[in-house]
């Protein structure tokens, strides 16, 4: 049987976790309301800054469950928040815990790929920027032999989906300056793809973001 003091501490910990979870769900609800979305975005940034290691799993579950049933603004802000987990906005312990957990990294990168196919251009652009930041952070950490975020970007470039390819081009261009110590063959492939992306956008692919007008904050 658990000693009374430990039992009380455990109950208190569960209560604190419950309050944090409720706080995040309330923030996500407020992101879907035009009247409260901007303060909610600030609250979400603070939530990420205050996040602790034990709260990572439910935070990811909530942030990665955004779909087309949620407003554009909410989808965009969730993409931004996921990218913040790999930046100095998050605590060092949270950044490390996320990066060292292959499941977390894979889940976040796959969510970025999904959001880079969003119907709204602002969501696609935000996801591309976040994925680029994740890619740079993963490369700097040297945790994985193959950078998972870079792999998602390169895989996305091979898809036959115009919006996804355009977002992946954008992401690769933003990530490229931070891609050091690459295998020479991979580096050549990336340079070729960056040049190819530049050629494609110069050739008039600019209309791919056309649905951005639908994105209002809704």
XYZ file of C-alpha atoms in Angstrom:
218
model
C 0.000 0.000 0.000
C 1.299 3.484 -0.873
C 2.374 5.575 2.167
C -0.070 8.447 2.953
C 2.406 11.218 2.056
C 3.285 9.626 -1.277
C -0.386 8.959 -1.980
C -1.209 12.624 -1.307
C 1.639 13.765 -3.565
C 0.455 11.417 -6.307
C -3.121 12.710 -6.047
C -1.852 16.286 -6.163
C 0.244 15.502 -9.239
C -2.771 13.986 -11.012
C -4.847 17.047 -10.108
C -2.180 19.427 -11.475
C -1.949 17.419 -14.712
C -5.720 17.523 -15.045
C -5.754 21.303 -14.663
C -3.016 21.701 -17.288
C -4.896 19.457 -19.685
C -8.105 21.431 -19.145
C -6.155 24.650 -19.709
C -4.842 23.433 -23.054
C -8.271 22.247 -24.195
C -9.733 25.643 -23.258
C -6.987 27.413 -25.242
C -7.713 25.256 -28.302
C -11.429 26.007 -27.976
C -10.705 29.739 -27.760
C -8.521 29.520 -30.878
C -11.641 28.509 -32.807
C -13.524 31.640 -31.760
C -12.834 34.850 -33.687
C -13.384 36.978 -30.546
C -10.805 35.127 -28.440
C -8.338 33.668 -30.958
C -5.565 36.274 -30.632
C -5.290 36.188 -26.822
C -5.602 32.396 -27.059
C -2.575 32.307 -29.390
C -0.576 34.197 -26.754
C -1.820 31.780 -24.094
C -0.706 28.844 -26.251
C 2.801 30.315 -26.534
C 2.963 30.693 -22.748
C 1.661 27.140 -22.343
C 4.535 25.815 -24.489
C 7.047 27.898 -22.533
C 5.712 26.514 -19.226
C 5.349 22.927 -20.465
C 7.036 20.214 -18.390
C 8.323 16.844 -19.549
C 5.451 14.849 -18.017
C 2.919 16.936 -19.946
C 4.443 16.344 -23.394
C 2.311 13.291 -24.380
C -1.099 14.886 -23.829
C 0.105 18.187 -25.313
C 1.106 16.362 -28.500
C -2.168 14.446 -28.583
C -4.103 17.724 -28.442
C -1.898 19.705 -30.839
C -1.678 16.896 -33.404
C -5.413 16.238 -33.501
C -6.284 19.417 -35.401
C -8.308 18.760 -38.521
C -10.463 20.532 -41.079
C -13.290 20.738 -38.529
C -11.212 23.357 -36.714
C -10.826 26.933 -37.870
C -7.878 28.010 -39.997
C -6.466 30.132 -37.177
C -6.454 27.164 -34.779
C -4.737 24.888 -37.301
C -2.113 27.548 -38.012
C -1.381 28.198 -34.340
C -1.094 24.484 -33.556
C 1.485 24.162 -36.343
C 3.402 27.081 -34.848
C 3.203 25.638 -31.316
C 4.549 22.248 -32.429
C 7.539 23.999 -33.978
C 8.134 25.896 -30.727
C 8.830 22.603 -28.938
C 12.154 22.442 -30.805
C 13.071 26.085 -30.209
C 14.404 28.064 -27.278
C 10.817 29.011 -26.473
C 10.478 25.592 -24.817
C 12.524 24.655 -21.761
C 15.820 22.782 -22.403
C 14.456 19.663 -20.675
C 11.333 19.632 -22.868
C 13.348 20.206 -26.058
C 15.661 17.350 -25.162
C 12.814 15.016 -24.187
C 10.981 15.671 -27.453
C 14.076 15.285 -29.642
C 15.243 12.076 -27.969
C 11.829 10.416 -28.320
C 11.662 9.055 -31.873
C 7.901 8.559 -31.560
C 7.326 12.209 -30.645
C 9.545 13.442 -33.484
C 7.845 11.184 -36.031
C 4.374 12.200 -34.881
C 5.162 15.917 -35.080
C 6.888 15.681 -38.477
C 3.994 13.680 -39.935
C 1.551 16.270 -38.593
C 3.604 18.990 -40.313
C 3.375 17.051 -43.574
C -0.382 16.796 -43.145
C -0.661 20.536 -42.464
C 1.510 21.338 -45.500
C -1.388 19.863 -47.519
C -3.998 22.014 -45.779
C -6.645 23.738 -47.892
C -5.455 27.116 -46.595
C -2.157 28.664 -47.661
C -1.473 30.328 -44.288
C -1.609 26.943 -42.559
C 0.674 25.416 -45.211
C 3.158 28.275 -44.870
C 3.217 28.078 -41.071
C 3.734 24.305 -41.174
C 6.582 24.740 -43.678
C 8.294 27.288 -41.420
C 7.833 25.074 -38.346
C 9.154 21.988 -40.132
C 12.204 23.955 -41.297
C 12.888 25.004 -37.705
C 12.486 21.412 -36.537
C 14.844 20.277 -39.282
C 17.531 22.784 -38.264
C 17.176 21.879 -34.580
C 17.411 18.146 -35.288
C 20.463 18.674 -37.488
C 22.199 20.728 -34.793
C 21.428 18.102 -32.144
C 23.034 15.280 -34.119
C 20.731 12.822 -32.332
C 19.775 10.832 -35.433
C 21.966 9.502 -38.229
C 19.244 10.564 -40.670
C 17.412 13.777 -39.810
C 13.705 12.747 -39.528
C 12.419 16.218 -40.441
C 14.680 16.410 -43.482
C 13.444 13.004 -44.586
C 9.821 14.213 -44.386
C 10.689 17.312 -46.435
C 12.465 15.277 -49.115
C 9.673 12.681 -49.203
C 7.140 15.491 -49.621
C 9.051 16.838 -52.625
C 8.514 13.489 -54.342
C 4.727 13.606 -53.969
C 2.454 14.554 -56.861
C 0.586 17.199 -54.871
C 1.264 20.765 -55.942
C 0.524 22.447 -52.599
C 2.589 19.921 -50.637
C 5.556 20.195 -53.006
C 5.433 24.011 -52.871
C 5.347 23.961 -49.057
C 8.184 21.419 -48.944
C 10.251 23.622 -51.293
C 9.643 26.542 -48.962
C 10.606 24.434 -45.937
C 13.771 23.088 -47.546
C 14.872 26.580 -48.557
C 14.449 27.785 -44.967
C 16.168 24.720 -43.484
C 19.099 24.577 -45.925
C 21.368 27.145 -44.177
C 21.356 24.989 -41.028
C 22.045 21.664 -42.729
C 25.697 21.116 -41.836
C 27.772 17.923 -41.776
C 25.660 16.151 -44.365
C 26.716 13.140 -46.370
C 28.219 14.589 -49.603
C 25.751 12.729 -51.833
C 22.806 13.909 -49.739
C 24.158 17.464 -49.798
C 24.343 17.347 -53.606
C 20.795 15.997 -53.775
C 19.544 18.809 -51.527
C 21.309 21.475 -53.602
C 19.756 19.982 -56.732
C 16.315 20.031 -55.126
C 16.698 23.614 -53.871
C 17.666 24.733 -57.385
C 14.771 22.733 -58.805
C 12.378 24.392 -56.333
C 13.644 27.822 -57.347
C 13.172 27.000 -61.011
C 9.643 25.718 -60.395
C 8.575 28.818 -58.475
C 10.127 31.093 -61.088
C 8.119 29.203 -63.690
C 4.862 30.498 -62.293
C 3.747 28.078 -59.623
C 2.811 31.032 -57.458
C -0.893 30.369 -57.865
C -0.790 27.278 -55.709
C -1.637 29.212 -52.575
C -4.938 30.261 -54.018
C -7.158 29.113 -51.225
C -5.521 31.448 -48.743
C -8.417 33.842 -49.057
C -10.680 31.268 -47.480
C -8.530 31.366 -44.405
C -9.754 34.157 -42.604
C -9.957 33.497 -39.072
C -13.323 32.208 -39.649
